[in-house]
Amino acid sequence: MYNPDLPGALPADPSRLQWLRETLHEHAHRYHVLDAPTMPDAEYDRLFRELQAIETEQPELLTPDSPTQRVGAPPLAAFASVRHAVPMLSIRTETDAQASGAHNFDARVRRELELTDDAPAVDYVAEPKFDGLAMNLRYVQGRLVQAATRGDGESGEDVTQNIRTIGQIPLRLDTSAPGALPAPPLLEVRGEVYMGRADFEALNERQRAAGQKTFVNPRNAAAGAVRQLDPAIAAQRPLSFYAYGLGELTLAQAGGPAFASHHGLLQALKNWGFPVSGLVTIASGATQLVAYYEAIARQRDALPFDIDGVVYKVNSLALQQRMGFVTREPRWAVAHKFPAQEQLTTVLSIDVQVGRTGKLTPVVKLAPVFVGGVTVTNATLHNEDEARRKDVRVGDTVVVRRAGDVIPEVVFVLPEKRLPDAMLFTMPAQCPVCGSAAVREEGEADHRCSGGLFCSAQRKQAILHFAQRRAVEVEGLGDKLVDQLVDGGIIRTLPDLYRLGLSSLVALDRMADKSAQNIVDALQQSKQTTLPRFLFGLGIRHVGEATAKALAGHFGSLDAIMDAPLEQLQAVSDVGPVVAHSLRTFFDQPHNREVVAQLRACGLRWQEGAPLARPPTPLSGKTLVITGTLPTLSRDQAKDLIEAAGGKVAGSVSKKTHYLLAGAEAGSKLDKARELGVVVLDEDALKELLDGRA
Ligand code: 5U1
């Protein structure tokens, strides 16, 4: 069993050497064959490098069966084995996550090519390193005849049936595009099969709903789908593909190569219909490699799929040939890794936090760990069921994952590291903040504090919600300040905020005169707001921004909303029975009406009017889905524009979708839209629609 605390030893210690080999063998098998890893990749890499270092220092200890001598693990018996015509190489990894990582590679290339200092910069192709499974696609006379996993690099598994279900992979080469080359008699295309983040979340949601096992990360979900014995099940798993290289190639006529550069090869693949990432670029010399690394690292969280670094390749195929290979790795390529997105750490405590609506959330306090580029100290478990399923206990060693801008999560516990007296976590019967009963209603997954605004935690969250950027926006009013104001009994309710004087603010801990004045100014500024912002800020359950906008547009005034009976509320496009009921319950409580009256008395203002018989807006009644990275608009901006034009933004493509707004790196949503005949817009086309030009 894996035990990261086993004592390390000097390189020659035979027990350490044996332990490293056995541990790496076991985890390579779990990773490549069982799709059930129990060790974070970064930890595996660390042990692998330790073993490599021992073997480099003492080559007499090297054995042919050492994990360093293999690329992966043998294929499962259930799939037919395929011997690769051209071995599927691995790629040298540069783990130095600084700019020096790119400089090291460029310096090595220049040395191996014997370039003098004054020789021009080497041209590279820089690509994202997709976190999926490497795949070899074999085309005979332009038709897909076989798809095989990498396996151990020499032989993989025949997964053709499953790969055929991926819409992005051409079953036949498209030779009709301008500039497309004729189909070679034999062509092997290499690339990565992966699962987009949104597809992964949706799949896990479906698995949960069906009471089936969920996947720990998109890579595992993709691996599980590719190696699914039943292609019908594989077909339901949304996979995507990016091409990045070649295996075997036979050209029709003898003579020179069809492409002179790696970039030319990628263009040819694109012309034949393979997806090639829009993030691929040519970079000249180390400086441009560093700029690429930094640019992609900045975009990493916002990309619709996981990447674990970037890849640099010498662009000229002639130079690649000159450089050749060392053992199983090309000398002309390197993977420059980003900080790992999964790491091991220990659980210090499990606290229970109280949210704005009283929801109790177990929060795992962790020994600080650097993961996904930030230091993580907390991870949430959504509710009691998740806490039970993951069975996280104080003192446990856990794998923590932080990918994209999602909240860090505990992926799994290492049971073999559990202390014998570790106690099962249970949700408390009382709210940990106010002591009111914690209730789990029938059919609900969440426990809630029943204290309402009696509970100071709920009051704090309600104030922060009201003051946030997308509500009335009180700049500078953060959680530390609200903690002090509520805990010190200075404010209890939202209107109290607007009664705050400069003197009570400057009396607070670490509050300079200037900062206190800024808060007073920000409060003053926030008084001029809009009806949707104010309504959203009230924090009524189920009333998000879009619903608040729809209500404001429909009724025109707050009083009309406050007094509307259920059936009138349900006449609003975004409002169903649950939302209508929630609105009625909120406005039927005299203390909530009192809060609204007091806020008005404090000077909060917005424009109101009778609901206008407005001319139809360009997107009224239309449902749009956004995917990929847009050239100039953020997702929030695009959503705002669409909603302002009367449209609705949905999360997934269905028959009810009118338009798909697609940017770079659009994944399976684009396939689905094409499959269903949904109109696909780019950013310019959206703007034309909004301007009434289309
Ligand atoms: N983008 C990209 N990923 N990736 C992985 N290119 C690429 N090339 C690879 C691998 C293993 O290998 C070749 C350099 C042989």
XYZ file of C-alpha atoms and ligand atoms in Angstrom:
709
model
C 0.000 0.000 0.000
C 1.132 3.528 -0.682
C 2.520 5.303 2.335
C 4.041 8.713 1.565
C 5.672 8.811 4.973
C 7.803 5.708 4.598
C 11.261 6.860 5.540
C 13.314 8.008 2.590
C 16.896 6.819 2.470
C 20.159 7.272 0.655
C 19.945 6.342 -3.029
C 21.615 2.968 -2.554
C 19.192 1.757 0.115
C 17.820 -1.426 -1.521
C 14.598 -1.369 0.490
C 13.831 2.170 -0.711
C 14.625 1.182 -4.285
C 12.341 -1.824 -4.078
C 9.603 0.171 -2.383
C 9.778 2.845 -5.085
C 9.518 0.249 -7.857
C 6.648 -1.635 -6.257
C 4.775 1.544 -5.411
C 5.223 2.992 -8.895
C 4.188 -0.310 -10.523
C 1.074 -0.491 -8.409
C 0.039 3.086 -9.063
C 0.812 2.907 -12.782
C -1.509 -0.105 -12.893
C -4.213 1.711 -10.915
C -3.874 4.753 -13.187
C -3.543 3.157 -16.629
C -5.450 -0.102 -16.243
C -7.998 0.246 -13.472
C -8.775 3.972 -14.001
C -8.853 4.216 -10.211
C -5.780 6.133 -9.054
C -5.177 6.599 -5.354
C -2.120 8.829 -5.667
C -2.011 12.372 -7.065
C -0.063 12.706 -10.320
C 2.393 15.132 -8.711
C 3.254 12.581 -6.025
C 3.699 9.861 -8.662
C 5.999 12.166 -10.660
C 8.012 12.943 -7.538
C 8.595 9.256 -6.723
C 9.303 8.488 -10.387
C 11.978 11.181 -10.483
C 13.459 9.888 -7.251
C 13.779 6.414 -8.787
C 15.207 7.860 -12.021
C 17.801 9.793 -10.015
C 18.902 6.653 -8.140
C 19.188 4.679 -11.365
C 21.106 7.455 -13.118
C 23.535 7.714 -10.255
C 23.968 3.943 -9.918
C 23.230 2.401 -13.332
C 24.226 -1.047 -12.044
C 20.945 -1.046 -10.079
C 18.847 -0.568 -13.230
C 16.669 -3.561 -14.165
C 14.670 -3.964 -17.378
C 11.411 -4.230 -15.447
C 11.901 -0.973 -13.551
C 8.897 1.384 -13.958
C 11.304 3.908 -15.483
C 11.750 1.535 -18.414
C 8.075 1.467 -19.314
C 5.743 4.162 -20.515
C 2.514 2.868 -18.957
C 0.997 -0.452 -17.989
C -0.133 -3.483 -19.999
C -3.588 -3.360 -21.582
C -6.641 -4.993 -20.028
C -7.284 -8.489 -21.285
C -10.834 -7.574 -22.236
C -9.805 -5.442 -25.235
C -7.808 -6.853 -28.120
C -4.166 -5.890 -27.940
C -2.748 -3.718 -30.726
C 0.961 -3.487 -31.472
C 1.801 0.089 -32.447
C 3.523 0.314 -35.824
C 5.464 3.298 -34.472
C 5.898 3.257 -30.672
C 3.868 5.857 -28.824
C 6.553 7.832 -27.094
C 6.269 9.623 -23.855
C 7.424 13.182 -23.491
C 10.146 14.550 -21.312
C 8.712 16.592 -18.455
C 10.079 19.897 -17.290
C 8.746 20.298 -13.760
C 10.395 23.633 -13.066
C 7.196 25.714 -13.189
C 9.188 28.938 -13.649
C 10.192 30.677 -16.844
C 13.556 28.903 -16.469
C 11.778 25.675 -17.487
C 11.390 27.043 -21.028
C 14.920 28.492 -21.046
C 16.362 25.099 -20.033
C 14.653 23.403 -22.984
C 15.724 26.042 -25.502
C 19.305 25.877 -24.215
C 19.296 22.072 -24.551
C 17.932 22.246 -28.112
C 20.557 24.801 -29.123
C 23.320 22.718 -27.563
C 22.196 19.538 -29.302
C 21.880 21.325 -32.629
C 25.332 22.845 -31.995
C 24.020 26.366 -32.590
C 26.363 29.189 -31.743
C 25.202 32.049 -29.509
C 24.741 34.348 -32.493
C 22.677 31.824 -34.489
C 18.998 32.910 -34.911
C 16.276 31.823 -32.483
C 14.841 28.322 -32.977
C 11.183 28.179 -34.052
C 8.955 26.061 -31.851
C 5.318 25.062 -31.851
C 3.744 25.607 -28.440
C 0.598 23.648 -27.554
C -1.541 23.036 -24.481
C -0.877 19.721 -22.743
C -4.346 18.205 -22.533
C -5.125 16.143 -19.465
C -6.706 13.125 -21.131
C -5.650 9.854 -22.759
C -3.285 9.554 -25.684
C -4.882 7.851 -28.686
C -3.620 6.466 -31.984
C -6.113 6.690 -34.865
C -5.287 4.589 -37.915
C -6.706 5.542 -41.316
C -6.355 3.276 -44.349
C -7.230 4.925 -47.670
C -8.713 7.781 -45.656
C -11.045 5.654 -43.501
C -10.761 5.129 -39.764
C -9.996 1.462 -39.242
C -8.621 1.352 -35.738
C -8.245 3.413 -32.573
C -5.827 2.251 -29.915
C -4.793 3.508 -26.506
C -1.143 4.077 -25.748
C -0.893 1.141 -23.279
C 2.795 0.604 -22.563
C 3.858 2.566 -25.634
C 4.599 -0.599 -27.618
C 1.107 -2.114 -27.481
C -2.228 -0.632 -26.538
C -5.862 -1.628 -26.547
C -8.210 -1.664 -29.482
C -10.964 0.771 -28.484
C -12.196 1.501 -32.013
C -15.880 0.989 -31.226
C -15.842 3.517 -28.434
C -13.759 6.069 -30.281
C -16.138 5.947 -33.233
C -18.760 7.452 -30.926
C -16.754 10.710 -30.614
C -18.349 13.058 -33.090
C -15.242 15.210 -33.478
C -13.148 12.324 -34.829
C -13.541 12.011 -38.590
C -14.489 8.516 -39.692
C -13.285 9.493 -43.146
C -10.653 12.130 -43.982
C -12.156 15.229 -45.519
C -10.105 15.971 -48.612
C -12.473 18.598 -49.958
C -11.345 21.575 -47.841
C -9.241 24.193 -49.672
C -5.606 23.128 -49.323
C -6.448 19.639 -47.993
C -3.943 16.988 -49.084
C -5.156 13.794 -50.704
C -5.739 10.960 -48.239
C -2.503 9.001 -47.760
C -2.777 5.226 -48.202
C -1.909 4.895 -44.508
C -2.057 7.588 -41.872
C -1.901 7.396 -38.103
C -3.016 10.476 -36.188
C -2.126 10.927 -32.558
C -3.830 13.101 -30.054
C -5.658 13.268 -26.777
C -9.165 12.130 -25.914
C -10.506 14.230 -23.055
C -13.718 15.258 -21.339
C -14.610 18.946 -21.055
C -15.205 20.314 -17.577
C -18.892 21.101 -18.079
C -19.467 17.672 -19.645
C -17.702 16.080 -16.682
C -19.865 17.971 -14.165
C -23.032 17.052 -16.073
C -21.981 13.388 -16.294
C -21.317 13.231 -12.550
C -24.668 14.873 -11.930
C -26.363 12.164 -14.016
C -24.364 9.427 -12.286
C -25.366 10.796 -8.875
C -29.020 11.030 -9.890
C -28.887 7.410 -11.063
C -27.189 6.355 -7.818
C -24.062 5.333 -9.722
C -20.382 5.864 -9.070
C -19.097 9.373 -9.787
C -15.705 10.098 -11.337
C -12.929 11.878 -9.497
C -11.814 14.091 -12.382
C -12.411 14.597 -16.113
C -9.365 12.507 -17.052
C -10.672 9.518 -15.155
C -14.128 9.945 -16.560
C -12.637 10.036 -20.078
C -10.502 6.965 -19.385
C -13.529 5.130 -18.020
C -15.542 5.979 -21.124
C -12.819 4.999 -23.588
C -12.280 1.682 -21.846
C -15.964 0.978 -21.440
C -16.676 -2.492 -22.797
C -20.176 -1.541 -23.882
C -19.930 1.032 -26.725
C -23.561 2.040 -26.102
C -22.569 3.288 -22.646
C -19.418 4.887 -24.063
C -21.595 6.761 -26.554
C -23.453 8.438 -23.682
C -20.209 9.773 -22.240
C -19.364 13.120 -23.831
C -15.785 12.868 -25.073
C -13.738 15.282 -27.144
C -10.468 15.033 -29.054
C -7.490 17.157 -30.070
C -4.945 15.994 -32.633
C -1.277 16.833 -32.049
C 0.938 14.446 -34.006
C 1.528 11.498 -36.307
C 2.260 7.805 -35.993
C 2.856 5.720 -39.106
C 2.532 7.455 -42.476
C 2.777 6.111 -45.993
C 2.615 8.594 -48.831
C 1.174 7.809 -52.236
C 4.178 9.017 -54.211
C 7.764 8.590 -53.229
C 9.576 11.832 -52.700
C 9.853 14.557 -50.125
C 7.676 14.729 -47.012
C 4.203 16.203 -47.316
C 4.948 18.737 -44.589
C 8.168 20.464 -43.656
C 7.137 21.574 -40.207
C 5.099 20.434 -37.249
C 2.878 23.465 -37.731
C 2.341 22.455 -41.373
C 1.410 18.965 -40.199
C -1.163 20.372 -37.748
C -2.628 22.487 -40.547
C -2.910 19.377 -42.745
C -4.660 17.526 -39.896
C -7.046 20.432 -39.486
C -7.805 20.432 -43.209
C -8.637 16.722 -43.016
C -11.207 17.486 -40.322
C -9.336 16.827 -37.073
C -9.831 19.229 -34.182
C -6.582 21.095 -33.554
C -6.541 23.419 -30.561
C -6.912 27.116 -31.319
C -4.338 27.707 -28.582
C -1.519 26.215 -30.689
C 0.997 28.809 -31.826
C 4.481 29.259 -33.276
C 6.956 30.669 -30.762
C 10.409 31.867 -31.659
C 13.119 31.262 -29.057
C 12.904 30.956 -25.279
C 11.383 34.394 -24.684
C 8.281 33.580 -26.712
C 8.013 30.149 -25.062
C 7.992 31.864 -21.665
C 5.338 34.340 -22.859
C 3.214 31.415 -24.101
C 3.624 29.497 -20.844
C 2.546 32.525 -18.846
C -0.386 33.382 -21.144
C -1.777 29.838 -21.052
C -1.221 29.604 -17.283
C -3.359 32.738 -16.905
C -6.124 31.252 -19.065
C -5.944 27.796 -17.495
C -8.797 28.249 -15.018
C -11.138 29.689 -17.627
C -10.540 26.991 -20.265
C -13.418 24.587 -20.792
C -11.080 21.569 -20.303
C -8.245 20.548 -17.992
C -4.641 20.998 -19.059
C -1.638 20.182 -16.943
C 0.956 22.254 -18.767
C 2.111 23.192 -22.233
C 4.207 21.319 -24.787
C 7.049 22.822 -26.815
C 8.162 21.117 -30.013
C 10.898 22.075 -32.456
C 8.884 23.178 -35.497
C 11.184 22.031 -38.313
C 10.748 18.307 -39.019
C 14.282 18.202 -40.445
C 15.665 19.518 -37.145
C 13.466 17.055 -35.232
C 15.019 14.253 -37.259
C 18.511 15.554 -36.573
C 17.862 15.600 -32.845
C 16.286 12.145 -32.615
C 15.357 10.360 -29.387
C 16.773 9.416 -26.058
C 15.376 6.095 -24.767
C 11.631 6.598 -25.306
C 11.465 10.361 -25.445
C 12.057 12.696 -28.373
C 14.837 15.226 -27.750
C 12.904 17.855 -29.708
C 9.893 18.120 -27.387
C 9.214 18.843 -23.759
C 6.142 19.132 -21.542
C 6.422 22.191 -19.316
C 4.106 21.454 -16.427
C 1.902 23.827 -14.480
C 1.543 23.485 -10.730
C -0.314 20.233 -10.019
C -4.104 20.361 -9.550
C -4.148 17.481 -7.084
C -2.039 17.136 -3.968
C -1.932 15.217 -0.718
C -2.608 16.894 2.573
C -4.145 16.175 5.978
C -7.464 17.125 7.539
C -7.040 19.402 10.556
C -10.721 19.733 11.439
C -14.186 19.664 9.899
C -16.190 22.800 10.644
C -19.776 23.547 9.739
C -20.467 26.893 8.063
C -23.834 28.599 7.910
C -24.847 30.220 4.644
C -27.213 33.077 3.832
C -30.246 30.818 3.608
C -29.205 28.884 6.720
C -27.714 26.010 4.737
C -25.148 24.136 6.806
C -22.039 23.192 4.851
C -19.295 20.969 6.229
C -15.951 22.636 5.522
C -12.790 20.574 5.713
C -9.900 22.572 7.182
C -6.684 21.339 5.614
C -2.996 21.603 6.334
C -2.038 24.317 3.781
C -1.095 22.796 0.445
C -0.069 24.404 -2.860
C -2.449 23.063 -5.493
C -3.688 24.416 -8.831
C -1.454 27.463 -8.378
C -2.815 28.608 -4.982
C -2.426 27.637 -1.352
C -5.519 25.756 -0.299
C -6.608 25.524 3.345
C -10.328 24.683 2.990
C -12.475 22.362 0.928
C -16.259 22.127 1.102
C -18.286 18.962 1.319
C -21.652 20.009 -0.068
C -23.884 18.267 2.428
C -24.204 15.330 4.771
C -24.639 12.799 1.946
C -21.395 13.874 0.320
C -19.634 13.858 3.687
C -20.851 10.274 4.192
C -19.922 9.173 0.685
C -16.393 10.532 0.941
C -16.153 9.627 4.631
C -13.585 12.294 5.434
C -12.424 12.275 9.062
C -10.184 14.516 11.143
C -6.563 13.370 10.820
C -7.141 11.705 7.417
C -4.676 12.008 4.563
C -6.652 13.184 1.548
C -6.173 14.056 -2.096
C -7.276 17.640 -2.717
C -8.083 18.934 -6.157
C -8.386 22.481 -7.385
C -9.069 22.850 -11.096
C -10.543 25.766 -12.953
C -12.213 28.336 -10.801
C -14.141 25.667 -8.937
C -13.924 25.478 -5.157
C -11.224 23.066 -3.955
C -12.568 19.606 -3.173
C -11.473 16.508 -1.354
C -11.327 13.884 -4.070
C -10.766 10.882 -1.843
C -9.298 9.704 1.415
C -6.331 7.342 1.684
C -7.915 4.734 3.970
C -4.610 3.043 4.752
C -3.400 6.253 6.387
C -6.416 6.595 8.690
C -5.731 6.760 12.414
C -7.491 3.976 14.334
C -9.487 6.385 16.487
C -10.638 8.694 13.661
C -14.252 9.659 14.328
C -17.030 9.527 11.742
C -18.291 13.020 10.846
C -21.950 13.731 11.585
C -23.947 16.887 10.977
C -24.702 18.715 14.235
C -28.260 18.750 15.552
C -27.928 22.470 16.322
C -26.674 25.420 14.325
C -23.046 25.854 15.407
C -23.448 29.651 15.391
C -26.799 30.392 17.050
C -27.771 27.034 18.564
C -31.149 26.869 16.787
C -32.260 23.433 15.612
C -30.615 22.203 12.398
C -33.327 20.653 10.237
C -33.183 18.460 7.172
C -36.540 18.604 5.438
C -37.849 15.500 3.756
C -36.576 15.099 0.222
C -33.892 17.773 0.774
C -30.159 17.097 0.785
C -29.299 20.079 2.964
C -29.526 20.720 6.670
C -30.607 24.267 7.527
C -30.358 26.385 10.610
C -33.901 27.241 11.654
C -32.811 30.495 13.331
C -33.459 32.786 10.344
C -32.214 36.318 10.931
C -31.817 35.525 14.624
C -28.664 33.686 13.485
C -25.739 36.096 13.167
C -24.113 33.931 10.478
C -27.200 34.255 8.279
C -27.330 37.996 8.937
C -23.684 38.416 7.930
C -24.209 36.466 4.724
C -27.385 38.409 3.937
C -25.473 41.687 4.294
C -22.586 40.466 2.145
C -25.045 39.262 -0.494
C -26.806 42.634 -0.569
C -23.499 44.516 -0.800
C -21.915 42.370 -3.533
C -20.923 43.695 -6.944
C -23.894 42.200 -8.797
C -26.392 43.508 -6.215
C -26.297 47.091 -4.892
C -22.464 47.060 -4.715
C -20.923 48.588 -1.638
C -17.246 48.664 -2.561
C -14.909 47.685 0.274
C -17.532 46.003 2.457
C -15.859 42.598 2.845
C -16.401 39.683 5.199
C -13.868 40.831 7.829
C -15.610 44.193 8.173
C -19.083 42.623 8.268
C -17.855 40.172 10.955
C -16.748 43.104 13.092
C -19.929 45.088 12.502
C -22.287 42.203 13.283
C -20.252 40.617 16.101
C -19.818 44.036 17.704
C -23.593 44.569 17.612
C -23.094 47.699 15.465
C -25.449 46.498 12.756
C -28.210 43.897 12.863
C -30.199 44.526 9.721
C -29.606 45.767 6.186
C -30.966 49.261 6.917
C -28.500 49.527 9.842
C -25.765 49.563 7.194
C -27.025 52.906 5.925
C -27.149 54.343 9.433
C -23.450 53.700 9.964
C -21.618 56.887 10.836
C -17.969 57.665 10.246
C -17.345 57.584 14.000
C -18.523 53.982 14.467
C -16.377 52.874 11.522
C -13.134 54.571 12.624
C -13.557 52.985 16.047
C -13.169 49.533 14.461
C -9.995 47.472 14.524
C -7.421 48.454 11.903
C -9.741 50.968 10.225
C -7.934 54.077 9.015
C -9.848 57.361 8.630
C -9.483 57.193 4.857
C -10.873 53.635 4.635
C -13.800 54.539 6.870
C -14.590 57.531 4.650
C -14.381 55.263 1.573
C -16.980 52.926 3.085
C -19.292 55.825 3.890
C -18.896 57.094 0.310
C -19.484 53.619 -1.129
C -22.670 53.257 0.920
C -23.851 56.609 -0.332
C -23.105 55.595 -3.925
C -24.901 52.274 -3.578
C -28.155 54.061 -2.772
C -28.705 54.839 -6.435
C -29.330 51.359 -7.822
C -31.674 49.489 -10.168
C -34.752 47.465 -9.342
C -33.248 44.106 -10.475
C -30.098 44.685 -8.398
C -32.129 45.646 -5.333
C -34.484 42.683 -5.717
C -31.615 40.241 -6.232
C -29.820 41.791 -3.234
C -32.709 40.984 -0.920
C -31.581 37.371 -1.100
C -34.986 35.781 -1.633
C -34.545 32.023 -2.069
C -34.493 30.951 -5.751
C -34.447 34.578 -6.979
C -31.189 34.893 -8.872
C -30.152 37.734 -11.127
C -32.016 36.535 -14.207
C -35.253 36.067 -12.264
C -34.881 39.493 -10.651
C -34.442 41.043 -14.103
C -37.459 39.202 -15.467
C -39.631 40.271 -12.515
C -38.535 43.904 -12.736
C -39.167 43.953 -16.485
C -42.577 42.342 -16.119
C -43.991 44.347 -13.202
C -42.057 47.608 -13.519
C -42.217 48.433 -9.803
C -41.293 46.832 -6.500
C -44.745 47.375 -4.996
C -46.347 45.501 -7.870
C -44.017 42.553 -7.255
C -44.536 42.653 -3.485
C -48.309 42.528 -3.888
C -48.624 40.182 -6.850
C -50.581 36.987 -6.174
C -49.019 33.640 -7.035
C -50.659 33.318 -10.439
C -49.479 36.777 -11.530
C -45.951 35.947 -10.417
C -46.049 32.728 -12.402
C -46.951 34.653 -15.526
C -43.351 35.933 -15.606
C -41.216 34.008 -18.100
C -38.589 32.879 -15.585
C -40.918 32.146 -12.655
C -42.356 28.722 -11.833
C -44.377 27.597 -8.800
C -41.317 27.190 -6.531
C -40.000 30.707 -7.220
C -43.465 32.249 -7.007
C -44.048 30.551 -3.659
C -40.702 31.739 -2.364
C -41.488 35.346 -3.397
C -44.889 35.246 -1.762
C -43.492 33.748 1.460
C -40.818 36.444 1.599
C -43.098 39.409 1.004
C -45.835 38.018 3.262
C -43.508 38.358 6.252
C -44.087 41.778 7.842
C -40.434 42.058 8.918
C -39.258 41.713 5.321
C -41.670 44.463 4.206
C -40.341 46.563 7.066
C -36.738 46.039 5.847
C -37.749 47.221 2.355
C -39.546 50.266 3.793
C -36.568 51.191 5.937
C -34.128 50.813 3.042
C -36.296 53.172 1.038
C -36.400 55.550 3.976
C -32.595 55.428 4.099
C -32.554 56.774 0.546
C -32.214 53.706 -1.700
C -33.614 54.639 -5.099
C -34.180 53.032 -8.472
C -36.129 53.878 -11.533
C -39.634 52.492 -11.637
C -42.533 52.731 -13.983
C -45.548 50.912 -15.210
C -44.609 47.831 -17.171
C -44.158 49.105 -20.674
C -45.563 47.452 -23.708
C -42.038 47.234 -24.997
C -41.207 46.434 -28.589
C -39.992 42.868 -28.892
C -36.301 42.720 -28.072
C -34.027 40.940 -30.588
C -33.670 37.833 -28.436
C -37.003 37.787 -26.623
C -38.198 34.222 -26.172
C -34.857 32.838 -27.372
C -32.678 30.443 -25.384
C -28.924 30.562 -25.927
C -26.069 28.422 -24.680
C -22.531 29.798 -24.393
C -19.457 27.616 -24.946
C -15.731 28.150 -25.417
C -13.696 31.306 -25.002
C -15.053 34.381 -26.793
C -12.573 36.794 -28.391
C -13.516 39.927 -26.437
C -16.487 39.235 -24.161
C -16.306 37.401 -20.860
C -19.117 34.919 -20.205
C -20.721 37.293 -17.727
C -20.659 40.115 -20.274
C -22.153 37.930 -22.996
C -24.849 36.744 -20.576
C -25.692 40.315 -19.608
C -26.010 41.357 -23.267
C -28.219 38.392 -24.092
C -30.478 38.940 -21.110
C -30.717 42.658 -21.796
C -31.979 41.730 -25.268
C -34.672 39.512 -23.764
C -32.879 36.179 -24.217
C -32.253 33.447 -21.701
C -28.939 31.661 -21.153
C -29.097 27.920 -20.473
C -26.333 25.559 -19.392
C -26.729 22.756 -21.913
C -27.759 22.318 -25.528
C -31.138 20.685 -26.158
C -33.885 20.731 -28.759
C -35.166 23.885 -27.041
C -31.922 25.807 -27.686
C -32.279 28.485 -30.353
C -28.615 29.529 -30.667
C -25.221 28.266 -29.517
C -22.755 31.109 -28.946
C -19.401 29.410 -29.560
C -15.898 30.737 -28.967
C -12.449 29.150 -29.226
C -12.046 25.650 -27.794
C -15.769 24.918 -28.014
C -16.166 21.247 -27.137
C -18.981 18.745 -27.188
C -21.707 21.398 -26.913
C -20.754 22.435 -30.422
C -21.107 18.833 -31.633
C -24.444 18.510 -29.909
C -25.649 21.769 -31.463
C -24.616 20.600 -34.924
C -26.246 17.254 -34.330
C -29.528 18.954 -33.368
C -29.299 21.576 -36.104
C -29.023 24.447 -33.612
C -27.772 27.693 -35.180
C -24.171 28.411 -34.108
C -23.143 32.043 -33.628
C -19.731 33.538 -33.071
C -19.296 36.759 -31.086
C -19.633 38.966 -34.177
C -22.826 37.226 -35.252
C -24.255 37.727 -31.759
C -23.475 41.428 -31.939
C -25.141 41.640 -35.345
C -28.250 39.999 -33.918
C -28.265 42.388 -30.987
C -27.907 45.383 -33.299
C -30.776 44.095 -35.396
C -28.440 43.702 -38.376
C -29.149 39.983 -38.748
N -0.066 18.778 -27.138
C 0.647 17.661 -27.008
N 0.499 16.799 -26.007
N 1.384 15.817 -26.224
C 1.651 14.685 -25.506
N 1.615 17.247 -27.855
C 2.089 16.096 -27.373
N 3.067 15.291 -27.829
C 3.349 14.160 -27.147
C 2.640 13.833 -25.974
C 2.955 12.593 -25.225
O 4.329 13.308 -27.546
C 5.127 13.589 -28.713
C 6.079 14.713 -28.475
C 5.851 12.328 -28.990
